[in-house]
Amino acid sequence: MSDIPLISVVIPCYNYGEFLGEAIDSVLNSTFQDVEIIVVDDGSTDPVTTAMLSALTKPKTRVIKQRNQGVAAARNSGILAARGTYILPLDSDDLIHPTFLEKAFWIMELFPRIGFVSPWVKAFGTENWVHDAPQYSFYTQLSRNITCGTSLFRKEACIQAGGYKSGFVVMGYEDWDFWISLGEKGWHGYQIFERLFLYRRHGRSMVHEAIDHHEQLVEQIKARHPMLYQEDYMEALNRKWELSPLLDMSPRILKGSAWHHYSTKPMTARLPKWLLLVPQTRRDRLSARCLNFIDGLHADYYSVTMVATEFIKDSDVDEFSWLTSDIFHLSLYVPKIELKLDIMERLISKLIVTRGIDRIFLLGSRQGHYLLPYIQNGFPRIPIEVIE
């Protein structure tokens, strides 16, 4: 396996040292482990931050220093130093869910035309709210920013787009302009309907300042992409996305893909490692017997990976968080996967191998029943129990 990471997480930091350690740890605790973390010190002046950055010894993490130039320049510096195929920008006061990188990586590897993958947002801290964006459409993206600032993107796409642009009247809309630039170069986005980005709220931020200058910033964005905002182009683009939505794309696991060999965070060695194949990740969609079985488990005694196989519009990763954070609702990463059993079998097998699963429970999953012979053939030594 190569020593070059697949994903580079770029964390600009300006006087947010009190939160930085948590942001880094949320990346280190990811199920996906082929990562490097690049902290860009954007000319911090706060003594707590400068002391923390000087003493930082987190695994897989290095610090780059520059004079204060703003978040766009800081991200660009980190991207320039990044070795990964994929980039995740993460602000130093925010967090990511443990499964976000792995799920976004799957989507990137399965759909070569996708240039960036965005999660839904859950705010915490002084405010508690959620933001659930629609599935990606370039037409919609031009009108309003439906892509989370903390989205995984291809470094190749970033280079083509020229990176993040500075020079706005105030900071805050650089990411919106960036996603438009990627779309302008022909790259598609993809929205995961799970709240995998944790957005810390702690008083007034540059986002509030940007909202106060919304109209001016929008005019600057339009001025930077004049061809995109012509009326005839917008009309044609709207028709295109209505007639040919992204969800019609077919997944491909390409030969030589990094999907075959990425590394994951080891499961707790001393605990039994169980895979639960369920139809849904919502309690009201599971049978009483299946729920009784799940509710009888405890995170102190089992390392559990939960995989749902049927179509769903959205998934709440907190529904069973008392038991595990390792929850995958496959139809959210591969549209219509319930009709693509070969891809589903590959994804389930990947989870079995990377988690070191030693027991499988089939809990009312119809697709799981169809795949049972293939799973048994691929993993003849792993016992499988069926609970309806």
Short mmCIF file of C-alpha atoms in Angstrom, two decimals:
data_model
loop_
_atom_site.label_atom_id
_atom_site.label_comp_id
_atom_site.label_asym_id
_atom_site.label_seq_id
_atom_site.Cartn_x
_atom_site.Cartn_y
_atom_site.Cartn_z
CA MET A 1 0.00 0.00 0.00
CA SER A 2 1.26 3.49 -0.87
CA ASP A 3 2.35 5.92 1.85
CA ILE A 4 0.60 8.69 -0.06
CA PRO A 5 -2.76 9.50 1.61
CA LEU A 6 -5.94 9.32 -0.42
CA ILE A 7 -7.60 12.24 1.38
CA SER A 8 -6.00 15.47 2.59
CA VAL A 9 -7.99 17.37 5.21
CA VAL A 10 -7.12 21.07 5.12
CA ILE A 11 -7.89 23.00 8.33
CA PRO A 12 -7.34 26.78 8.22
CA CYS A 13 -6.87 28.19 11.72
CA TYR A 14 -7.00 31.79 12.80
CA ASN A 15 -7.16 32.22 16.60
CA TYR A 16 -9.39 29.14 17.12
CA GLY A 17 -6.85 27.03 19.02
CA GLU A 18 -9.37 26.20 21.75
CA PHE A 19 -11.39 24.16 19.23
CA LEU A 20 -8.65 22.90 16.90
CA GLY A 21 -7.87 19.71 18.82
CA GLU A 22 -11.50 18.55 18.58
CA ALA A 23 -11.59 19.23 14.85
CA ILE A 24 -8.42 17.17 14.29
CA ASP A 25 -9.67 14.34 16.52
CA SER A 26 -12.93 14.12 14.56
CA VAL A 27 -10.82 13.37 11.47
CA LEU A 28 -8.53 10.92 13.28
CA ASN A 29 -11.62 9.09 14.60
CA SER A 30 -12.98 8.62 11.08
CA THR A 31 -13.59 5.10 9.83
CA PHE A 32 -11.55 6.10 6.75
CA GLN A 33 -7.87 6.24 7.73
CA ASP A 34 -5.89 6.96 4.54
CA VAL A 35 -5.68 10.62 5.46
CA GLU A 36 -3.30 13.45 6.17
CA ILE A 37 -4.26 16.58 8.09
CA ILE A 38 -2.79 19.94 7.11
CA VAL A 39 -3.39 22.77 9.57
CA VAL A 40 -2.79 26.18 8.01
CA ASP A 41 -1.98 28.80 10.62
CA ASP A 42 -3.35 31.93 8.96
CA GLY A 43 -1.25 34.36 11.00
CA SER A 44 -2.84 33.65 14.38
CA THR A 45 -2.18 36.23 17.11
CA ASP A 46 -4.05 34.65 20.02
CA PRO A 47 -1.51 33.28 22.59
CA VAL A 48 -3.56 30.14 23.27
CA THR A 49 -3.70 29.34 19.55
CA THR A 50 -0.04 30.05 18.83
CA ALA A 51 1.05 27.95 21.81
CA MET A 52 -1.19 25.08 20.76
CA LEU A 53 0.06 25.17 17.17
CA SER A 54 3.69 25.22 18.30
CA ALA A 55 3.16 22.16 20.50
CA LEU A 56 0.87 20.24 18.14
CA THR A 57 1.89 16.58 17.85
CA LYS A 58 -1.30 14.91 16.61
CA PRO A 59 -0.84 11.84 14.36
CA LYS A 60 -0.95 12.37 10.58
CA THR A 61 -0.93 16.14 11.18
CA ARG A 62 1.42 18.92 10.09
CA VAL A 63 1.24 22.70 10.40
CA ILE A 64 1.87 25.29 7.69
CA LYS A 65 2.29 28.93 8.70
CA GLN A 66 1.51 32.01 6.66
CA ARG A 67 0.74 35.67 7.27
CA ASN A 68 -2.94 36.44 7.70
CA GLN A 69 -4.58 36.35 4.26
CA GLY A 70 -8.07 34.99 4.93
CA VAL A 71 -9.75 31.61 4.63
CA ALA A 72 -9.57 31.33 0.81
CA ALA A 73 -5.80 31.84 0.71
CA ALA A 74 -5.32 29.54 3.71
CA ARG A 75 -7.27 26.76 2.02
CA ASN A 76 -5.30 27.25 -1.21
CA SER A 77 -2.02 26.97 0.71
CA GLY A 78 -3.15 23.71 2.28
CA ILE A 79 -4.35 22.34 -1.05
CA LEU A 80 -1.03 23.22 -2.68
CA ALA A 81 0.78 21.20 0.01
CA ALA A 82 -1.73 18.33 -0.07
CA ARG A 83 -0.69 14.92 -1.38
CA GLY A 84 -4.15 13.36 -1.47
CA THR A 85 -6.35 12.69 -4.49
CA TYR A 86 -9.25 14.18 -2.57
CA ILE A 87 -9.44 17.29 -0.39
CA LEU A 88 -11.72 18.07 2.54
CA PRO A 89 -11.75 21.67 3.81
CA LEU A 90 -12.66 21.76 7.50
CA ASP A 91 -12.83 24.88 9.63
CA SER A 92 -10.91 24.63 12.90
CA ASP A 93 -14.00 24.91 15.10
CA ASP A 94 -16.13 22.30 13.30
CA LEU A 95 -16.37 18.49 13.32
CA ILE A 96 -17.20 15.63 10.96
CA HIS A 97 -19.11 12.40 11.62
CA PRO A 98 -16.87 9.29 11.76
CA THR A 99 -18.34 7.81 8.55
CA PHE A 100 -18.39 10.94 6.37
CA LEU A 101 -15.01 10.49 4.68
CA GLU A 102 -15.63 6.83 3.88
CA LYS A 103 -19.09 7.44 2.42
CA ALA A 104 -17.94 10.41 0.35
CA PHE A 105 -14.93 8.42 -0.87
CA TRP A 106 -17.21 5.59 -2.01
CA ILE A 107 -19.27 8.03 -4.06
CA MET A 108 -16.20 9.58 -5.65
CA GLU A 109 -14.78 6.20 -6.62
CA LEU A 110 -18.10 4.89 -7.95
CA PHE A 111 -19.03 7.98 -9.98
CA PRO A 112 -16.06 9.45 -11.91
CA ARG A 113 -18.03 12.50 -13.06
CA ILE A 114 -18.72 13.65 -9.52
CA GLY A 115 -16.28 16.34 -8.44
CA PHE A 116 -17.53 17.00 -4.91
CA VAL A 117 -19.69 15.33 -2.26
CA SER A 118 -21.64 17.35 0.30
CA PRO A 119 -23.23 16.26 3.61
CA TRP A 120 -26.26 17.61 5.40
CA VAL A 121 -25.53 19.91 8.34
CA LYS A 122 -26.23 19.67 12.07
CA ALA A 123 -25.45 22.74 14.21
CA PHE A 124 -24.34 22.46 17.82
CA GLY A 125 -23.03 24.76 20.54
CA THR A 126 -24.95 27.98 21.17
CA GLU A 127 -27.46 27.02 18.45
CA ASN A 128 -29.09 23.69 17.61
CA TRP A 129 -30.63 23.26 14.18
CA VAL A 130 -30.27 21.19 11.02
CA HIS A 131 -29.98 22.12 7.36
CA ASP A 132 -31.11 19.53 4.83
CA ALA A 133 -30.24 20.58 1.28
CA PRO A 134 -31.80 19.09 -1.90
CA GLN A 135 -29.96 16.76 -4.22
CA TYR A 136 -27.38 18.59 -6.30
CA SER A 137 -28.37 20.53 -9.38
CA PHE A 138 -26.04 23.00 -11.06
CA TYR A 139 -29.05 25.14 -11.94
CA THR A 140 -30.04 25.37 -8.28
CA GLN A 141 -26.42 25.90 -7.21
CA LEU A 142 -26.24 29.04 -9.32
CA SER A 143 -29.27 30.50 -7.54
CA ARG A 144 -28.42 29.51 -3.97
CA ASN A 145 -25.63 27.65 -2.27
CA ILE A 146 -26.86 24.10 -1.64
CA THR A 147 -23.37 22.67 -1.08
CA CYS A 148 -21.83 22.53 2.38
CA GLY A 149 -18.49 24.33 2.74
CA THR A 150 -17.08 21.14 4.25
CA SER A 151 -17.47 18.89 1.20
CA LEU A 152 -15.00 16.37 -0.20
CA PHE A 153 -13.70 17.33 -3.65
CA ARG A 154 -11.18 16.09 -6.19
CA LYS A 155 -7.87 17.94 -6.15
CA GLU A 156 -7.86 17.60 -9.94
CA ALA A 157 -11.15 19.50 -10.13
CA CYS A 158 -9.86 22.18 -7.76
CA ILE A 159 -6.79 22.78 -9.92
CA GLN A 160 -8.96 23.09 -13.02
CA ALA A 161 -11.15 25.66 -11.26
CA GLY A 162 -8.19 27.68 -10.04
CA GLY A 163 -8.80 27.11 -6.33
CA TYR A 164 -10.67 29.40 -3.98
CA LYS A 165 -10.94 33.04 -5.03
CA SER A 166 -10.35 36.01 -2.72
CA GLY A 167 -11.29 39.65 -3.14
CA PHE A 168 -14.94 39.58 -2.06
CA VAL A 169 -16.39 42.59 -0.28
CA VAL A 170 -16.40 40.46 2.90
CA MET A 171 -15.42 36.84 3.50
CA GLY A 172 -18.02 34.11 3.68
CA TYR A 173 -19.13 33.21 0.14
CA GLU A 174 -15.79 31.89 -1.16
CA ASP A 175 -17.07 28.31 -1.00
CA TRP A 176 -20.24 29.11 -3.00
CA ASP A 177 -18.12 30.71 -5.71
CA PHE A 178 -15.81 27.66 -5.62
CA TRP A 179 -18.64 25.15 -6.17
CA ILE A 180 -19.88 27.25 -9.09
CA SER A 181 -16.37 27.22 -10.56
CA LEU A 182 -16.28 23.40 -10.34
CA GLY A 183 -19.67 23.17 -12.06
CA GLU A 184 -18.46 25.57 -14.72
CA LYS A 185 -15.65 23.10 -15.47
CA GLY A 186 -18.17 20.28 -15.95
CA TRP A 187 -17.97 18.62 -12.53
CA HIS A 188 -21.12 17.42 -10.77
CA GLY A 189 -21.88 17.51 -7.08
CA TYR A 190 -23.67 14.94 -4.92
CA GLN A 191 -25.62 15.46 -1.71
CA ILE A 192 -25.59 12.77 1.01
CA PHE A 193 -28.91 12.93 2.84
CA GLU A 194 -27.33 12.37 6.26
CA ARG A 195 -26.19 14.96 8.80
CA LEU A 196 -22.49 14.18 8.68
CA PHE A 197 -21.12 17.70 9.17
CA LEU A 198 -21.26 19.15 12.68
CA TYR A 199 -21.26 22.94 12.54
CA ARG A 200 -20.22 24.64 15.77
CA ARG A 201 -22.08 27.84 16.61
CA HIS A 202 -20.46 30.15 19.16
CA GLY A 203 -21.42 33.73 18.53
CA ARG A 204 -21.19 35.96 15.49
CA SER A 205 -18.99 34.68 12.66
CA MET A 206 -17.96 35.68 9.15
CA VAL A 207 -21.08 33.90 7.85
CA HIS A 208 -23.27 36.48 9.63
CA GLU A 209 -21.20 39.24 8.05
CA ALA A 210 -21.61 37.64 4.64
CA ILE A 211 -25.39 37.40 5.05
CA ASP A 212 -25.46 41.10 5.87
CA HIS A 213 -23.74 41.73 2.51
CA HIS A 214 -25.63 39.02 0.58
CA GLU A 215 -26.72 41.11 -2.39
CA GLN A 216 -23.27 42.60 -2.94
CA LEU A 217 -21.63 39.17 -2.74
CA VAL A 218 -24.11 37.65 -5.18
CA GLU A 219 -23.38 40.43 -7.66
CA GLN A 220 -19.66 39.73 -7.31
CA ILE A 221 -20.25 36.02 -7.98
CA LYS A 222 -22.33 36.82 -11.07
CA ALA A 223 -19.63 39.18 -12.30
CA ARG A 224 -17.05 36.39 -12.01
CA HIS A 225 -19.20 33.94 -13.99
CA PRO A 226 -21.08 36.18 -16.47
CA MET A 227 -21.77 33.48 -19.09
CA LEU A 228 -23.51 31.26 -16.53
CA TYR A 229 -26.04 33.89 -15.54
CA GLN A 230 -27.30 34.77 -19.01
CA GLU A 231 -31.03 34.14 -19.25
CA ASP A 232 -30.89 31.75 -22.23
CA TYR A 233 -28.14 29.70 -20.57
CA MET A 234 -30.09 29.47 -17.31
CA GLU A 235 -33.23 28.31 -19.13
CA ALA A 236 -31.33 25.63 -21.05
CA LEU A 237 -29.55 24.51 -17.86
CA ASN A 238 -32.85 24.19 -16.02
CA ARG A 239 -34.27 21.97 -18.78
CA LYS A 240 -31.12 19.85 -18.79
CA TRP A 241 -31.24 19.11 -15.06
CA GLU A 242 -34.98 18.44 -15.13
CA LEU A 243 -34.63 15.95 -18.00
CA SER A 244 -31.36 14.29 -16.96
CA PRO A 245 -30.95 14.32 -13.16
CA LEU A 246 -27.74 13.13 -11.59
CA LEU A 247 -29.50 10.16 -10.01
CA ASP A 248 -29.60 8.40 -13.39
CA MET A 249 -25.82 7.89 -13.35
CA SER A 250 -24.61 4.30 -13.14
CA PRO A 251 -21.94 3.27 -10.59
CA ARG A 252 -18.66 1.72 -11.67
CA ILE A 253 -15.91 0.13 -9.60
CA LEU A 254 -13.00 0.73 -11.91
CA LYS A 255 -10.04 -1.62 -12.20
CA GLY A 256 -7.17 -0.30 -10.12
CA SER A 257 -9.48 1.92 -8.07
CA ALA A 258 -8.25 2.96 -4.64
CA TRP A 259 -11.59 1.63 -3.42
CA HIS A 260 -9.99 -1.83 -3.34
CA HIS A 261 -7.30 -1.09 -0.75
CA TYR A 262 -8.08 1.87 1.50
CA SER A 263 -7.57 1.38 5.23
CA THR A 264 -10.09 1.86 8.03
CA LYS A 265 -9.98 2.48 11.77
CA PRO A 266 -9.62 -0.90 13.56
CA MET A 267 -12.65 -2.12 15.49
CA THR A 268 -12.22 -2.81 19.20
CA ALA A 269 -10.17 -6.00 19.20
CA ARG A 270 -11.57 -7.49 22.41
CA LEU A 271 -15.23 -7.23 21.35
CA PRO A 272 -17.24 -9.45 18.98
CA LYS A 273 -17.61 -7.70 15.62
CA TRP A 274 -21.15 -7.97 14.35
CA LEU A 275 -22.71 -6.84 11.08
CA LEU A 276 -26.46 -6.16 11.16
CA LEU A 277 -28.18 -6.20 7.76
CA VAL A 278 -31.43 -4.26 8.12
CA PRO A 279 -33.94 -2.87 5.60
CA GLN A 280 -34.05 0.64 7.09
CA THR A 281 -32.30 2.82 9.66
CA ARG A 282 -35.55 4.11 11.15
CA ARG A 283 -37.12 2.44 14.14
CA ASP A 284 -40.66 2.74 12.77
CA ARG A 285 -39.63 0.73 9.68
CA LEU A 286 -38.26 -2.29 11.58
CA SER A 287 -40.20 -5.24 12.94
CA ALA A 288 -40.73 -5.56 16.68
CA ARG A 289 -38.55 -8.67 16.77
CA CYS A 290 -35.67 -6.96 14.98
CA LEU A 291 -35.94 -3.95 17.26
CA ASN A 292 -35.95 -6.14 20.35
CA PHE A 293 -32.77 -7.79 19.14
CA ILE A 294 -31.02 -4.48 18.40
CA ASP A 295 -32.17 -2.87 21.66
CA GLY A 296 -30.76 -5.84 23.54
CA LEU A 297 -27.23 -5.02 22.35
CA HIS A 298 -24.77 -2.76 24.16
CA ALA A 299 -21.80 -0.83 22.79
CA ASP A 300 -19.64 -2.02 25.70
CA TYR A 301 -20.03 -5.64 24.63
CA TYR A 302 -20.22 -5.56 20.81
CA SER A 303 -18.58 -3.67 17.94
CA VAL A 304 -21.54 -3.20 15.62
CA THR A 305 -21.72 -2.16 11.98
CA MET A 306 -25.25 -1.54 10.73
CA VAL A 307 -26.07 -1.68 7.00
CA ALA A 308 -29.49 -0.79 5.55
CA THR A 309 -30.38 -2.02 2.08
CA GLU A 310 -33.76 -0.58 1.04
CA PHE A 311 -34.56 2.78 -0.54
CA ILE A 312 -35.00 5.72 1.80
CA LYS A 313 -35.18 9.47 1.25
CA ASP A 314 -32.95 10.34 4.19
CA SER A 315 -31.26 8.71 7.16
CA ASP A 316 -30.71 9.88 10.73
CA VAL A 317 -27.27 8.65 11.78
CA ASP A 318 -28.20 9.43 15.39
CA GLU A 319 -31.12 6.96 15.45
CA PHE A 320 -28.93 4.16 16.82
CA SER A 321 -25.95 6.24 17.95
CA TRP A 322 -26.22 4.78 21.45
CA LEU A 323 -25.05 1.50 19.91
CA THR A 324 -22.79 2.50 17.00
CA SER A 325 -21.77 5.35 14.72
CA ASP A 326 -20.83 2.82 12.01
CA ILE A 327 -24.13 3.05 10.12
CA PHE A 328 -24.49 2.84 6.33
CA HIS A 329 -27.74 3.27 4.40
CA LEU A 330 -26.53 2.12 0.99
CA SER A 331 -29.26 3.70 -1.15
CA LEU A 332 -28.05 7.16 -0.07
CA TYR A 333 -24.61 6.66 -1.65
CA VAL A 334 -25.60 4.65 -4.71
CA PRO A 335 -29.01 5.66 -6.12
CA LYS A 336 -31.30 2.71 -6.89
CA ILE A 337 -28.77 0.30 -5.37
CA GLU A 338 -31.63 -1.95 -4.28
CA LEU A 339 -31.80 -2.84 -8.00
CA LYS A 340 -28.03 -3.26 -8.32
CA LEU A 341 -27.33 -6.28 -6.15
CA ASP A 342 -23.82 -6.75 -7.57
CA ILE A 343 -22.75 -3.32 -6.31
CA MET A 344 -24.54 -3.89 -3.01
CA GLU A 345 -22.70 -7.19 -2.53
CA ARG A 346 -19.37 -5.45 -3.18
CA LEU A 347 -20.08 -2.71 -0.62
CA ILE A 348 -21.27 -5.16 2.03
CA SER A 349 -18.24 -7.38 1.41
CA LYS A 350 -15.98 -4.33 1.77
CA LEU A 351 -17.46 -3.59 5.18
CA ILE A 352 -17.12 -7.23 6.25
CA VAL A 353 -13.44 -7.26 5.34
CA THR A 354 -12.45 -3.84 6.68
CA ARG A 355 -14.31 -4.31 9.96
CA GLY A 356 -13.11 -7.86 10.50
CA ILE A 357 -16.70 -9.02 10.98
CA ASP A 358 -17.02 -12.36 12.74
CA ARG A 359 -20.84 -12.72 12.81
CA ILE A 360 -23.65 -11.52 10.51
CA PHE A 361 -27.29 -11.01 11.45
CA LEU A 362 -29.93 -10.71 8.73
CA LEU A 363 -32.75 -8.61 10.23
CA GLY A 364 -35.61 -8.44 7.73
CA SER A 365 -33.55 -7.21 4.75
CA ARG A 366 -35.06 -8.53 1.50
CA GLN A 367 -31.92 -7.69 -0.47
CA GLY A 368 -29.88 -9.42 2.23
CA HIS A 369 -31.87 -12.60 1.61
CA TYR A 370 -31.14 -12.39 -2.12
CA LEU A 371 -27.43 -11.90 -1.41
CA LEU A 372 -27.19 -14.58 1.26
CA PRO A 373 -25.69 -17.26 -1.06
CA TYR A 374 -23.04 -14.83 -2.31
CA ILE A 375 -22.11 -13.72 1.19
CA GLN A 376 -21.92 -17.31 2.39
CA ASN A 377 -19.75 -18.21 -0.58
CA GLY A 378 -17.42 -15.27 -0.04
CA PHE A 379 -17.18 -15.68 3.73
CA PRO A 380 -17.84 -19.37 4.47
CA ARG A 381 -16.38 -19.18 8.00
CA ILE A 382 -18.61 -16.35 9.20
CA PRO A 383 -21.87 -17.59 10.78
CA ILE A 384 -25.05 -15.91 9.57
CA GLU A 385 -28.23 -15.79 11.64
CA VAL A 386 -31.63 -14.81 10.25
CA ILE A 387 -34.07 -12.89 12.47
CA GLU A 388 -37.38 -11.78 10.94
#
